[in-house]
Steps between C-alpha positions, in 0.01 A plus 500: 500500500463764236384496142862526387581173678260319269688621192858491626605244756677651802869432544619386842853515635698178511565355842859514617711190499342338197713444188423709195300319229737358244440172330611401153414826321454722805799726524859563406640302209193275492288801402704540180487132411136495390522791246822359353343156454188662350707696245692183409181302442351780286818511290497127424122473446427823309797704380736228376245313280385830345859595412549154347187541281617845386841360406341216299264743320790731412699203361197390294465850350872514418473171303192621309548489122312561175250224424449399863141428598403690814211564737458848649385595849163588346461150353571591137694233312715590202833478321786744562586692181725786619701551817619838626670608820181530701221422248400188306273469197275194522292373207171371641329425165583533130622859447389605851796614707501637853789692652544446875758524774735207547387462859146419380621165362398236756621175338675366194304211350653194332528523120182400316265562791299769323464300177348206684249718684 
């Protein structure tokens, strides 16, 4: 026994006449089954819900109009005053307007939410 045997286990030849190890995921087509199932599970648990959220957010931004009350990703609440192709002007207080990207809008609030707060 050498020092190398403590780090790496020695490999021994398989005895003749014994079947090769197979099992459910061992070899052949069964070896491909596990990665395919894993990719399918990842798609339905991670990728598909994220694509659905992106689609809903894009639809919300397309329906955005002047006078809508919004909350930004940074937590700033305000009223939309101007809408451009990729930028929106949000009034956060009297005569205080902030210009930001459309993607920074997190939610559209129901009308009258900011007045009651």
